[in-house]
Tab-separated table of C-alpha atoms in Angstrom:
chain	number	residue	atom	x	y	z
A	15	UNK	CA	-245.839	2.873	14.255
A	16	UNK	CA	-243.454	5.012	12.189
A	17	UNK	CA	-240.290	6.094	13.960
A	18	UNK	CA	-239.657	9.872	14.086
A	19	UNK	CA	-237.448	10.973	11.174
A	20	UNK	CA	-238.210	7.896	9.029
A	21	UNK	CA	-240.306	9.817	6.508
A	22	UNK	CA	-237.686	12.578	6.233
A	23	UNK	CA	-234.833	10.098	5.879
A	24	UNK	CA	-236.755	8.317	3.129
A	25	UNK	CA	-237.476	11.639	1.395
A	26	UNK	CA	-233.798	12.656	1.571
A	27	UNK	CA	-232.833	9.338	0.013
A	28	UNK	CA	-235.397	9.806	-2.750
A	29	UNK	CA	-234.147	13.328	-3.483
A	30	UNK	CA	-230.575	12.105	-3.815
A	31	UNK	CA	-231.719	9.359	-6.198
A	32	UNK	CA	-233.464	11.858	-8.487
A	33	UNK	CA	-230.463	14.181	-8.480
A	34	UNK	CA	-231.518	16.862	-6.030
A	35	UNK	CA	-228.931	17.852	-3.451
A	36	UNK	CA	-229.690	17.993	0.245
A	37	UNK	CA	-229.279	21.332	2.001
A	38	UNK	CA	-226.017	20.225	3.625
A	39	UNK	CA	-224.448	19.067	0.344
A	40	UNK	CA	-222.663	21.269	-2.171
A	41	UNK	CA	-224.527	21.124	-5.485
A	42	UNK	CA	-222.510	20.248	-8.595
A	43	UNK	CA	-220.738	23.079	-10.433
A	44	UNK	CA	-223.086	24.541	-13.055
A	45	UNK	CA	-222.387	25.250	-16.705
A	46	UNK	CA	-224.073	28.145	-18.495
A	47	UNK	CA	-223.874	28.911	-22.222
A	48	UNK	CA	-223.568	32.032	-24.365
A	49	UNK	CA	-223.251	32.783	-28.069
A	50	UNK	CA	-220.049	34.644	-29.003
A	51	UNK	CA	-220.120	36.781	-32.169
A	52	UNK	CA	-216.380	37.204	-32.826
A	53	UNK	CA	-214.093	38.128	-35.732
A	54	UNK	CA	-211.158	36.158	-37.098
A	55	UNK	CA	-207.826	37.517	-38.419
A	56	UNK	CA	-209.376	37.865	-41.909
A	57	UNK	CA	-212.138	40.110	-40.533
A	58	UNK	CA	-214.901	37.488	-40.909
A	59	UNK	CA	-217.411	37.253	-38.066
A	60	UNK	CA	-218.514	33.920	-36.590
A	61	UNK	CA	-221.027	32.662	-34.002
A	62	UNK	CA	-219.716	30.100	-31.469
A	63	UNK	CA	-221.634	28.475	-28.594
A	64	UNK	CA	-219.432	28.847	-25.501
A	65	UNK	CA	-219.541	27.440	-21.967
A	66	UNK	CA	-219.092	29.359	-18.737
A	67	UNK	CA	-217.771	26.942	-16.113
A	68	UNK	CA	-215.498	28.689	-13.594
A	69	UNK	CA	-218.059	29.175	-10.854
A	70	UNK	CA	-217.338	29.696	-7.147
A	71	UNK	CA	-220.039	29.114	-4.536
A	72	UNK	CA	-220.050	32.232	-2.342
A	73	UNK	CA	-222.264	35.008	-1.088
A	74	UNK	CA	-222.570	38.265	-2.993
A	75	UNK	CA	-223.508	40.183	0.118
A	76	UNK	CA	-223.699	38.818	3.653
A	77	UNK	CA	-225.938	37.535	5.160
A	78	UNK	CA	-227.389	36.301	1.831
A	79	UNK	CA	-226.752	32.635	1.197
A	80	UNK	CA	-224.103	31.466	-1.258
A	81	UNK	CA	-224.789	31.297	-4.968
A	82	UNK	CA	-222.691	30.206	-7.916
A	83	UNK	CA	-220.717	33.148	-9.376
A	84	UNK	CA	-218.333	33.481	-12.299
A	85	UNK	CA	-216.935	37.003	-12.451
A	86	UNK	CA	-215.685	37.301	-16.008
A	87	UNK	CA	-213.970	40.670	-15.786
A	88	UNK	CA	-214.129	43.711	-13.562
A	89	UNK	CA	-214.434	47.164	-15.046
A	90	UNK	CA	-216.812	49.895	-16.105
A	91	UNK	CA	-219.994	48.938	-17.923
A	92	UNK	CA	-223.225	50.574	-19.021
A	93	UNK	CA	-226.585	48.804	-18.861
A	94	UNK	CA	-229.035	49.650	-21.650
A	95	UNK	CA	-232.589	48.339	-22.027
A	96	UNK	CA	-233.881	48.370	-25.601
A	97	UNK	CA	-237.250	47.696	-27.196
A	98	UNK	CA	-236.942	46.856	-30.862
A	99	UNK	CA	-240.198	47.552	-32.716
A	100	UNK	CA	-242.026	44.678	-34.416
A	101	UNK	CA	-240.229	43.584	-37.605
A	102	UNK	CA	-237.075	45.499	-36.606
A	103	UNK	CA	-234.223	44.967	-39.067
A	104	UNK	CA	-230.740	45.853	-37.864
A	105	UNK	CA	-229.048	45.343	-41.272
A	106	UNK	CA	-225.327	44.503	-41.453
A	107	UNK	CA	-223.315	46.332	-38.803
A	108	UNK	CA	-220.607	45.662	-36.185
A	109	UNK	CA	-221.398	45.908	-32.482
A	110	UNK	CA	-220.657	49.451	-31.211
A	111	UNK	CA	-218.757	48.050	-28.187
A	112	UNK	CA	-217.983	44.671	-26.673
A	113	UNK	CA	-221.400	43.954	-25.223
A	114	UNK	CA	-223.462	41.247	-23.557
A	115	UNK	CA	-227.024	40.981	-24.918
A	116	UNK	CA	-229.840	39.166	-23.110
A	117	UNK	CA	-233.311	38.908	-24.676
A	118	UNK	CA	-235.976	39.532	-22.035
A	119	UNK	CA	-239.088	39.189	-24.191
A	120	UNK	CA	-239.489	37.954	-27.757
A	121	UNK	CA	-236.930	36.420	-30.101
A	122	UNK	CA	-234.278	37.907	-32.320
A	123	UNK	CA	-231.596	36.544	-34.626
A	124	UNK	CA	-227.951	37.242	-35.370
A	125	UNK	CA	-226.345	36.116	-38.629
A	126	UNK	CA	-222.540	36.216	-38.799
A	127	UNK	CA	-220.586	36.871	-41.971
A	128	UNK	CA	-219.777	33.153	-42.277
A	129	UNK	CA	-223.524	32.514	-42.684
A	130	UNK	CA	-224.144	31.027	-39.224
A	131	UNK	CA	-227.541	32.255	-38.008
A	132	UNK	CA	-228.620	31.927	-34.372
A	133	UNK	CA	-232.127	32.660	-33.073
A	134	UNK	CA	-232.211	33.602	-29.393
A	135	UNK	CA	-235.107	33.951	-26.986
A	136	UNK	CA	-235.608	35.035	-23.385
A	137	UNK	CA	-232.783	34.076	-21.058
A	138	UNK	CA	-230.229	33.255	-23.759
A	139	UNK	CA	-227.015	35.265	-23.742
A	140	UNK	CA	-224.916	36.664	-26.575
A	141	UNK	CA	-221.518	38.375	-26.507
A	142	UNK	CA	-221.169	40.848	-29.368
A	143	UNK	CA	-217.513	41.343	-30.258
A	144	UNK	CA	-217.300	41.761	-34.025
A	145	UNK	CA	-215.822	45.275	-34.080
A	146	UNK	CA	-212.711	44.035	-35.928
A	147	UNK	CA	-214.717	42.598	-38.829
A	148	UNK	CA	-214.067	44.013	-42.302
A	149	UNK	CA	-216.372	44.344	-45.319
A	150	UNK	CA	-216.502	41.206	-47.430
A	151	UNK	CA	-217.123	40.986	-51.191
A	152	UNK	CA	-220.879	41.338	-50.669
A	153	UNK	CA	-220.391	44.481	-48.553
A	154	UNK	CA	-221.341	42.679	-45.316
A	155	UNK	CA	-219.604	43.732	-42.115
A	156	UNK	CA	-220.171	42.557	-38.546
A	157	UNK	CA	-223.506	40.809	-38.392
A	158	UNK	CA	-227.097	41.046	-39.555
A	159	UNK	CA	-229.719	41.104	-36.820
A	160	UNK	CA	-233.480	41.354	-36.621
A	161	UNK	CA	-236.621	40.305	-34.828
A	162	UNK	CA	-238.426	37.004	-35.216
A	163	UNK	CA	-242.219	37.133	-35.233
A	164	UNK	CA	-244.704	39.977	-35.164
A	165	UNK	CA	-243.994	41.457	-31.727
A	166	UNK	CA	-241.442	43.913	-30.324
A	167	UNK	CA	-238.331	42.406	-28.717
A	168	UNK	CA	-237.012	43.603	-25.349
A	169	UNK	CA	-233.268	43.276	-24.707
A	170	UNK	CA	-230.878	44.090	-21.914
A	171	UNK	CA	-227.478	45.183	-23.237
A	172	UNK	CA	-224.405	45.520	-21.030
A	173	UNK	CA	-221.739	47.477	-22.895
A	174	UNK	CA	-218.213	47.073	-21.556
A	175	UNK	CA	-214.944	48.927	-21.886
A	176	UNK	CA	-213.196	45.715	-23.028
A	177	UNK	CA	-210.924	45.937	-26.047
A	178	UNK	CA	-212.223	43.743	-28.883
A	179	UNK	CA	-210.092	40.745	-29.835
A	180	UNK	CA	-209.807	38.573	-32.928
A	181	UNK	CA	-209.303	34.815	-33.224
A	182	UNK	CA	-210.489	34.263	-29.615
A	183	UNK	CA	-213.845	32.488	-29.694
A	184	UNK	CA	-215.173	31.715	-26.222
A	185	UNK	CA	-212.562	33.950	-24.589
A	186	UNK	CA	-214.697	34.233	-21.467
A	187	UNK	CA	-214.976	30.851	-19.757
């Protein structure tokens, strides 16, 4: 005969072995990633893969349960949803404002002035902050962007009132 609780105790042990936390344990701090399109002091844009690690486990609104949160900066923002037509070509341009860009459907690319090209798909995050870039010898400024594939690309853009910086890759951690 199996004692009451034996199956559940065995299951809890198995979950801890495979890395899943029990309900009464605090899960490990997460790390998320974003691409930062930033400009250096010479006005050249770059793409850097940056971690977000300063999470606190707390509720956003009681009685909802706690979730990991990293509040990067408070302040006004505007949310914009865009649909770029198939084969959209953004040409070379700086971001209009410091803005977070999240692809929702489809893939798009960003190429910085240093030649680093990043292709991003749904759920990846990019911080556009190349407003301080300056035209190079080829006439490039900011970044080149466009769609990958034959379908439209849906993006969510969160434009902020942040002042653009230079020489600060990964400034939001």
